[in-house]
Short mmCIF file of C-alpha atoms in Angstrom, two decimals:
data_model
loop_
_atom_site.label_atom_id
_atom_site.label_comp_id
_atom_site.label_asym_id
_atom_site.label_seq_id
_atom_site.Cartn_x
_atom_site.Cartn_y
_atom_site.Cartn_z
CA MET P 1 14.14 5.69 29.73
CA LYS P 2 16.02 8.65 31.19
CA LEU P 3 16.57 11.36 28.57
CA SER P 4 19.51 13.74 28.82
CA ILE P 5 19.03 17.46 28.20
CA ALA P 6 20.94 17.10 24.93
CA ASP P 7 18.70 14.21 23.88
CA ILE P 8 15.54 16.19 24.68
CA GLU P 9 16.79 19.20 22.74
CA LYS P 10 17.62 17.01 19.75
CA ARG P 11 14.18 15.34 19.80
CA ILE P 12 12.44 18.70 19.95
CA ARG P 13 14.60 20.03 17.13
CA LEU P 14 13.80 17.03 14.90
CA GLY P 15 10.03 17.47 15.40
CA GLU P 16 7.03 15.22 15.83
CA ASP P 17 6.86 11.63 14.60
CA SER P 18 5.14 8.39 15.61
CA GLN P 19 6.96 8.38 18.97
CA HIS P 20 7.11 12.10 19.81
CA GLN P 21 4.07 14.34 20.28
CA PHE P 22 4.25 18.06 21.10
CA LYS P 23 1.53 19.96 22.97
CA VAL P 24 1.53 23.56 24.16
CA LYS P 25 -1.08 22.62 26.75
CA ILE P 26 -3.40 19.75 27.63
CA GLU P 27 -6.40 20.96 29.56
CA ASN P 28 -8.81 18.01 29.65
CA THR P 29 -8.57 14.36 30.61
CA ILE P 30 -10.28 13.02 27.48
CA SER P 31 -7.72 14.45 25.04
CA LEU P 32 -4.83 13.21 27.20
CA ALA P 33 -6.40 9.73 27.46
CA GLU P 34 -6.63 9.56 23.66
CA GLU P 35 -2.90 10.27 23.36
CA LEU P 36 -2.07 7.64 25.99
CA VAL P 37 -4.22 5.04 24.25
CA ALA P 38 -2.66 5.73 20.84
CA PHE P 39 0.88 5.40 22.16
CA SER P 40 0.05 2.29 24.24
CA ASN P 41 -1.48 0.51 21.23
CA ALA P 42 1.58 1.41 19.11
CA LYS P 43 5.24 1.30 20.15
CA GLY P 44 5.07 3.81 23.00
CA GLY P 45 6.66 7.24 22.97
CA PHE P 46 6.91 10.68 24.57
CA ILE P 47 4.48 13.58 24.96
CA PHE P 48 6.27 16.93 25.37
CA ILE P 49 3.96 19.48 26.96
CA GLY P 50 5.12 23.06 26.63
CA VAL P 51 6.38 22.69 23.05
CA ASP P 52 4.43 23.99 20.05
CA ASP P 53 4.01 22.41 16.61
CA LYS P 54 6.82 24.59 15.22
CA ASN P 55 9.26 22.87 17.62
CA VAL P 56 9.53 25.99 19.80
CA VAL P 57 9.67 25.57 23.58
CA GLN P 58 6.88 27.65 25.19
CA GLY P 59 7.15 26.12 28.64
CA VAL P 60 4.57 25.42 31.34
CA SER P 61 3.85 27.30 34.55
CA GLN P 62 3.83 25.93 38.09
CA ASP P 63 0.04 26.09 38.02
CA ASP P 64 0.07 24.10 34.74
CA ILE P 65 2.29 21.47 36.37
CA ARG P 66 -0.13 20.95 39.29
CA LYS P 67 -3.06 20.59 36.87
CA LEU P 68 -1.09 18.25 34.58
CA ASN P 69 -0.18 15.93 37.45
CA ASN P 70 -3.88 15.55 38.29
CA LEU P 71 -4.82 15.09 34.63
CA VAL P 72 -2.19 12.38 34.15
CA SER P 73 -3.27 10.51 37.26
CA ASN P 74 -6.96 10.62 36.30
CA ALA P 75 -6.35 9.75 32.64
CA CYS P 76 -4.16 6.73 33.44
CA SER P 77 -6.42 5.21 36.08
CA GLU P 78 -9.92 6.31 35.14
CA ASN P 79 -10.00 7.11 31.42
CA VAL P 80 -7.83 4.43 29.79
CA ILE P 81 -9.01 0.81 29.71
CA PRO P 82 -7.13 -1.16 30.94
CA PRO P 83 -5.27 1.40 33.06
CA VAL P 84 -1.74 2.36 32.02
CA HIS P 85 1.33 3.42 33.96
CA VAL P 86 3.40 6.34 32.69
CA THR P 87 6.50 8.19 33.83
CA THR P 88 6.58 11.98 34.08
CA VAL P 89 9.59 14.28 34.36
CA LEU P 90 10.20 18.03 34.36
CA GLU P 91 13.17 19.42 32.49
CA GLU P 92 14.39 22.97 31.94
CA ILE P 93 14.98 23.71 28.24
CA ASP P 94 15.86 27.24 27.06
CA GLU P 95 15.16 28.46 30.61
CA LYS P 96 11.58 27.14 30.36
CA ILE P 97 10.02 24.05 31.93
CA VAL P 98 8.87 21.18 29.70
CA PHE P 99 6.55 18.52 31.16
CA ILE P 100 7.46 15.16 29.59
CA ILE P 101 5.25 12.05 29.72
CA GLU P 102 6.84 8.74 28.73
CA VAL P 103 4.30 6.11 27.59
CA GLU P 104 5.53 2.54 27.21
CA GLU P 105 4.20 0.14 24.60
CA GLY P 106 1.26 -1.58 26.26
CA LEU P 107 1.47 -5.17 27.48
CA GLN P 108 -2.34 -5.55 27.60
CA LYS P 109 -3.35 -4.40 24.12
CA PRO P 110 -5.79 -3.29 22.89
CA TYR P 111 -6.35 -0.16 24.98
CA CYS P 112 -9.32 2.15 24.58
CA THR P 113 -10.62 5.36 26.09
CA LYS P 114 -13.47 5.47 28.55
CA GLN P 115 -15.60 6.55 25.59
CA GLY P 116 -14.73 3.31 23.74
CA LYS P 117 -12.26 4.71 21.18
CA TYR P 118 -9.47 2.34 20.08
CA LEU P 119 -6.66 4.50 18.73
CA THR P 120 -3.11 4.03 17.46
CA LYS P 121 -0.35 6.22 16.10
CA SER P 122 -0.15 7.07 12.41
CA GLY P 123 2.99 9.10 11.90
CA ALA P 124 2.75 12.18 14.10
CA ASP P 125 -1.04 11.87 14.25
CA LYS P 126 -3.38 9.29 15.75
CA ARG P 127 -6.21 7.36 14.14
CA ILE P 128 -8.92 4.83 14.93
CA LEU P 129 -7.74 1.22 14.73
CA SER P 130 -9.14 -0.64 11.72
CA GLN P 131 -11.32 -3.68 12.35
CA ALA P 132 -8.52 -6.00 11.18
CA GLU P 133 -5.97 -4.30 13.48
CA LEU P 134 -8.34 -4.47 16.44
CA SER P 135 -9.06 -8.14 15.74
CA ARG P 136 -5.33 -8.93 15.71
CA LEU P 137 -4.71 -7.09 18.97
CA LEU P 138 -7.65 -8.86 20.62
CA GLN P 139 -6.34 -12.20 19.37
CA GLU P 140 -2.86 -11.50 20.69
CA SER P 141 -4.32 -10.54 24.08
CA GLY P 142 -6.19 -13.83 24.34
CA SER P 143 -9.55 -12.03 24.51
CA PHE P 144 -10.61 -13.16 21.07
CA HIS P 145 -9.48 -15.79 18.58
CA THR P 146 -9.96 -15.58 14.82
CA GLU P 147 -10.29 -19.36 14.75
CA GLU P 148 -13.61 -19.10 16.63
CA LEU P 149 -15.27 -16.84 14.05
CA PRO P 150 -18.14 -18.39 12.08
CA ILE P 151 -17.53 -18.36 8.32
CA ARG P 152 -20.45 -16.74 6.57
CA GLY P 153 -22.14 -19.12 4.15
CA ALA P 154 -20.29 -22.23 5.40
CA ASN P 155 -23.51 -24.03 6.31
CA VAL P 156 -22.93 -27.13 8.44
CA GLU P 157 -25.30 -29.35 6.47
CA GLN P 158 -23.87 -28.38 3.09
CA GLU P 159 -20.16 -27.85 3.81
CA LEU P 160 -19.25 -30.35 6.53
CA ASP P 161 -17.24 -33.34 5.28
CA LYS P 162 -19.24 -35.77 7.37
CA SER P 163 -17.14 -38.84 6.67
CA THR P 164 -13.96 -37.13 7.92
CA PHE P 165 -15.70 -35.71 10.98
CA TYR P 166 -17.38 -39.02 11.83
CA VAL P 167 -14.08 -40.89 11.70
CA TYR P 168 -12.44 -38.27 13.93
CA TYR P 169 -15.27 -38.33 16.46
CA GLU P 170 -15.56 -42.09 16.67
CA THR P 171 -11.79 -42.52 17.01
CA LYS P 172 -11.55 -39.96 19.79
CA PHE P 173 -14.72 -40.69 21.77
CA LYS P 174 -15.07 -44.44 21.09
CA GLN P 175 -18.72 -44.23 20.13
CA THR P 176 -20.61 -43.44 16.95
CA ILE P 177 -21.96 -40.00 16.20
CA PHE P 178 -25.47 -41.38 16.07
CA GLU P 179 -25.20 -42.95 19.53
CA HIS P 180 -24.01 -39.65 20.98
CA LEU P 181 -26.70 -37.55 19.27
CA GLU P 182 -29.37 -39.95 20.46
CA GLN P 183 -28.09 -40.00 24.03
CA GLN P 184 -27.73 -36.21 24.27
CA LYS P 185 -30.84 -35.39 22.21
CA ILE P 186 -28.93 -32.85 20.12
CA THR P 187 -28.31 -32.20 16.43
CA ILE P 188 -24.97 -32.50 14.70
CA ALA P 189 -24.86 -28.68 14.46
CA GLN P 190 -25.19 -28.45 18.25
CA LEU P 191 -22.44 -31.03 18.68
CA LEU P 192 -20.17 -28.98 16.43
CA ASP P 193 -21.05 -25.88 18.48
CA ASN P 194 -19.98 -27.72 21.65
CA LEU P 195 -16.64 -28.58 20.02
CA LYS P 196 -16.15 -24.95 18.79
CA LEU P 197 -16.24 -26.17 15.20
CA ALA P 198 -19.44 -24.28 14.37
CA TYR P 199 -21.55 -21.40 15.59
CA LYS P 200 -25.25 -21.03 14.83
CA ASN P 201 -25.14 -23.61 12.04
CA GLU P 202 -22.06 -22.15 10.31
CA LEU P 203 -18.60 -23.69 10.49
CA THR P 204 -16.02 -21.70 12.39
CA LEU P 205 -12.60 -21.14 10.86
CA THR P 206 -11.35 -24.20 12.78
CA GLY P 207 -14.22 -26.32 11.49
CA LEU P 208 -13.55 -25.07 7.98
CA LEU P 209 -9.82 -25.82 8.07
CA PHE P 210 -10.21 -29.36 9.42
CA PHE P 211 -13.61 -30.70 8.38
CA SER P 212 -15.00 -28.85 5.36
CA LYS P 213 -15.30 -30.13 1.82
CA ASN P 214 -13.62 -27.10 0.24
CA PRO P 215 -12.07 -24.53 2.64
CA GLN P 216 -10.84 -22.30 -0.20
CA LEU P 217 -14.39 -21.73 -1.40
CA PHE P 218 -14.70 -19.40 1.60
CA GLN P 219 -11.07 -18.55 2.37
CA PRO P 220 -9.21 -18.63 -0.95
CA THR P 221 -5.96 -17.17 0.44
CA PHE P 222 -5.51 -19.79 3.16
CA ILE P 223 -3.29 -21.99 1.01
CA VAL P 224 0.40 -22.83 0.54
CA LYS P 225 2.03 -21.26 -2.52
CA ALA P 226 5.00 -23.52 -3.33
CA VAL P 227 7.70 -22.72 -5.89
CA SER P 228 11.02 -24.41 -6.67
CA PHE P 229 13.42 -21.96 -8.36
CA TYR P 230 16.36 -22.61 -10.67
CA GLY P 231 18.58 -20.16 -8.80
CA ASN P 232 18.64 -18.16 -5.59
CA ASP P 233 16.58 -15.11 -6.55
CA ILE P 234 12.83 -14.75 -6.03
CA THR P 235 12.65 -12.47 -9.09
CA ASP P 236 13.59 -15.35 -11.43
CA THR P 237 11.03 -15.62 -14.25
CA LYS P 238 11.41 -19.39 -14.63
CA TYR P 239 10.84 -22.10 -12.09
CA LEU P 240 11.45 -25.83 -11.81
CA SER P 241 8.12 -26.59 -10.16
CA SER P 242 5.14 -24.68 -8.79
CA ASP P 243 1.91 -25.56 -7.01
CA ASP P 244 -0.93 -23.88 -5.12
CA ILE P 245 -1.64 -26.36 -2.35
CA THR P 246 -5.25 -26.22 -1.20
CA GLY P 247 -7.67 -28.24 0.93
CA THR P 248 -7.85 -28.86 4.65
CA LEU P 249 -4.79 -28.40 6.87
CA GLU P 250 -4.21 -32.15 6.74
CA ARG P 251 -4.10 -32.09 2.94
CA GLN P 252 -1.96 -28.95 2.86
CA PHE P 253 0.53 -30.63 5.19
CA ARG P 254 0.75 -33.84 3.12
CA PHE P 255 1.06 -32.08 -0.22
CA SER P 256 3.60 -29.53 1.10
CA MET P 257 5.75 -32.43 2.28
CA ASP P 258 5.33 -34.15 -1.10
CA PHE P 259 6.43 -30.95 -2.85
CA LEU P 260 9.53 -30.71 -0.69
CA LYS P 261 10.48 -34.36 -1.10
CA SER P 262 10.03 -34.26 -4.87
CA ASN P 263 12.13 -31.10 -5.29
CA LEU P 264 14.97 -31.71 -2.84
CA LEU P 265 18.02 -33.89 -3.39
CA LYS P 266 18.48 -37.39 -2.05
CA LEU P 267 22.10 -37.75 -1.05
CA GLN P 268 24.02 -41.01 -0.98
CA ASN P 269 26.05 -40.00 2.08
CA LYS P 270 27.72 -43.17 3.41
CA GLN P 271 25.17 -45.56 1.98
CA GLY P 272 25.79 -48.12 -0.74
CA PHE P 273 25.11 -47.44 -4.40
CA ASN P 274 21.81 -49.33 -4.38
CA SER P 275 20.34 -47.26 -1.54
CA GLN P 276 17.60 -44.74 -2.27
CA GLY P 277 19.58 -42.01 -0.55
CA GLU P 278 18.70 -39.69 2.31
CA LEU P 279 16.78 -36.43 1.90
CA GLU P 280 19.26 -33.54 2.06
CA ILE P 281 17.19 -31.91 4.85
CA SER P 282 15.84 -34.08 7.67
CA GLU P 283 12.25 -35.04 6.91
CA ILE P 284 11.47 -34.71 10.61
CA ALA P 285 12.70 -31.10 10.63
CA LEU P 286 10.70 -30.25 7.51
CA GLU P 287 7.54 -31.78 9.02
CA GLU P 288 7.96 -29.71 12.18
CA LEU P 289 8.47 -26.46 10.28
CA ILE P 290 5.60 -26.97 7.82
CA MET P 291 3.30 -27.93 10.67
CA ASN P 292 4.37 -24.88 12.64
CA ALA P 293 3.57 -22.61 9.68
CA LEU P 294 0.11 -24.11 9.13
CA ILE P 295 -0.95 -24.11 12.77
CA HIS P 296 0.59 -20.94 14.17
CA ARG P 297 0.20 -18.50 11.26
CA ASP P 298 -1.93 -15.39 11.74
CA TYR P 299 -5.32 -16.28 10.25
CA SER P 300 -6.53 -12.71 10.61
CA ARG P 301 -4.28 -11.90 7.62
CA ASN P 302 -5.62 -12.83 4.20
CA ALA P 303 -2.38 -14.12 2.76
CA PRO P 304 -0.97 -17.54 1.84
CA ILE P 305 1.94 -19.39 3.39
CA ARG P 306 4.84 -19.31 0.94
CA LEU P 307 7.16 -22.28 0.49
CA PHE P 308 10.17 -21.44 -1.67
CA ILE P 309 12.95 -23.82 -2.66
CA PHE P 310 16.08 -22.09 -3.95
CA GLN P 311 19.35 -23.73 -4.96
CA ASN P 312 21.02 -22.73 -1.69
CA ARG P 313 18.13 -22.55 0.76
CA ILE P 314 14.48 -23.24 1.61
CA GLU P 315 12.21 -20.45 2.87
CA ILE P 316 8.94 -21.01 4.74
CA ILE P 317 7.14 -17.68 5.15
CA SER P 318 4.07 -17.40 7.40
CA PRO P 319 1.68 -14.40 7.59
CA GLY P 320 1.97 -12.55 10.89
CA VAL P 321 4.73 -11.96 13.42
CA LEU P 322 5.25 -13.83 16.68
CA PRO P 323 2.42 -13.21 19.19
CA ASN P 324 2.48 -11.85 22.72
CA HIS P 325 6.00 -10.39 22.72
CA LEU P 326 7.49 -13.77 21.85
CA THR P 327 10.96 -13.49 20.30
CA THR P 328 12.98 -15.72 17.98
CA GLU P 329 15.29 -16.46 20.92
CA ASN P 330 12.27 -17.64 22.95
CA VAL P 331 11.24 -19.92 20.08
CA LYS P 332 14.74 -21.37 19.78
CA MET P 333 14.55 -22.33 23.46
CA GLY P 334 11.21 -24.09 23.01
CA VAL P 335 9.04 -21.37 24.58
CA ALA P 336 5.54 -21.46 23.06
CA VAL P 337 2.56 -19.10 23.20
CA PRO P 338 -0.10 -20.59 20.88
CA ARG P 339 -1.77 -17.98 18.70
CA ASN P 340 -4.51 -20.43 17.69
CA PRO P 341 -5.19 -22.70 20.69
CA ILE P 342 -8.26 -24.43 19.21
CA ILE P 343 -6.51 -25.18 15.92
CA THR P 344 -3.54 -26.40 17.97
CA LYS P 345 -5.80 -28.76 19.92
CA PHE P 346 -7.33 -30.36 16.82
CA ALA P 347 -3.97 -30.53 15.08
CA SER P 348 -2.59 -32.55 18.00
CA GLU P 349 -5.45 -35.03 17.49
CA LEU P 350 -5.56 -35.18 13.69
CA LEU P 351 -2.03 -34.47 12.46
CA PRO P 352 1.48 -35.70 13.28
CA TYR P 353 1.83 -32.86 15.78
CA ARG P 354 2.39 -33.04 19.51
CA GLY P 355 1.20 -29.53 20.36
CA ILE P 356 3.76 -28.83 23.08
CA GLY P 357 5.60 -26.02 21.32
CA SER P 358 8.88 -27.86 20.77
CA GLY P 359 8.69 -28.30 16.98
CA VAL P 360 11.08 -25.52 15.97
CA PHE P 361 13.39 -26.47 18.85
CA ARG P 362 13.59 -30.05 17.53
CA ALA P 363 14.19 -28.83 13.98
CA LEU P 364 17.06 -26.67 15.25
CA GLN P 365 18.59 -29.63 17.04
CA LEU P 366 18.67 -31.49 13.71
CA HIS P 367 19.81 -28.44 11.71
CA PRO P 368 21.46 -25.79 13.94
CA ASP P 369 22.05 -23.53 10.91
CA ILE P 370 18.31 -22.84 10.48
CA GLU P 371 17.64 -19.11 10.74
CA LEU P 372 14.48 -17.45 12.10
CA TYR P 373 13.31 -13.94 11.16
CA ASN P 374 10.43 -12.15 12.90
CA GLU P 375 9.84 -9.39 10.33
CA VAL P 376 7.70 -6.75 12.03
CA GLU P 377 7.75 -4.28 9.12
CA THR P 378 6.42 -6.81 6.59
CA GLN P 379 4.33 -8.66 9.21
CA GLN P 380 5.66 -12.12 8.47
CA PHE P 381 7.67 -14.87 10.13
CA LYS P 382 10.35 -16.49 8.00
CA VAL P 383 12.28 -19.72 8.46
CA VAL P 384 15.39 -20.14 6.29
CA ILE P 385 16.95 -23.59 5.95
CA PRO P 386 20.35 -23.75 4.19
CA ARG P 387 20.55 -26.62 1.70
CA LYS P 388 23.26 -29.24 1.67
CA GLN P 389 25.40 -29.49 -1.44
CA ASN P 390 26.75 -32.63 -3.04
#
């Protein structure tokens, strides 16, 4: 982004923040690499070299400029992993030269220094990424998936719902579990390992969500909190109906749909008096949106899905924003980047879910007035469905 002289002067006058860093000098590659990593892991920004922390332009010399060009080249290619590309420009401010480095938000997060430091911006400063933040960035990059993590204490022998798993296996592979174990000379724990449902005799998150006896024993926040309100305000102190929907993803899907169907209107429309009426919102659309929330939510965030029914709308709120630079406009067009590919795979085999990324697109075809909100500040994805009125 080309900055005008007036824009540069204004930014210097306003001072440092999460996207503007001032340095009188940078004299070593390591410190520059740390700044580049922090900006790349955040939203990008500018480093103004030749400006002090009191917002006064000190300037850089021609000798400084030659050294800085070498430092920038070495830091970007040799000291940041993966390498980054930056833009540099020289501008004359108050008859002094300021060396400006523009760092774009990284497309290959997370970035780290050659010394293995994962940093991000925190206001005008930088800090080490927390374990949860690093996990999310790794998941978004495709290098790591939360769904593959073993769940401590979820012992295969004790926690696996064998009847559910046996039915799944025999339906999919057309042979009994016992025949397969005998043929391959393996244990059921090893079979689950092969299917990415367990790791070293503990169920993974995927195994827990699909085939455990009680997923909330280990992950109590992975539920659907459903509330039907009298009015249109979430601060109402009274409700028509409320439920904490627990169990496997299959059970959460069924009971979420039951909650919706029992709390929404059935409209006569053009049917006769003796008809049972049609649900005010297409059941197909509701199925797609509930399924989307359960499968594509961010499981690195310990928070429930929230299902709210107001008098004028329905809200389905999922933890986490869209992954991999996906936008709401992409989603509306049917573009899909699965956050949880293993969960997606099992959902396509066990639930009424096709797994081709067109669920929200189909819901929008049925109800074009559905609104999507990718709320970065609150780290949640919200679907709002206006209700029909009699």
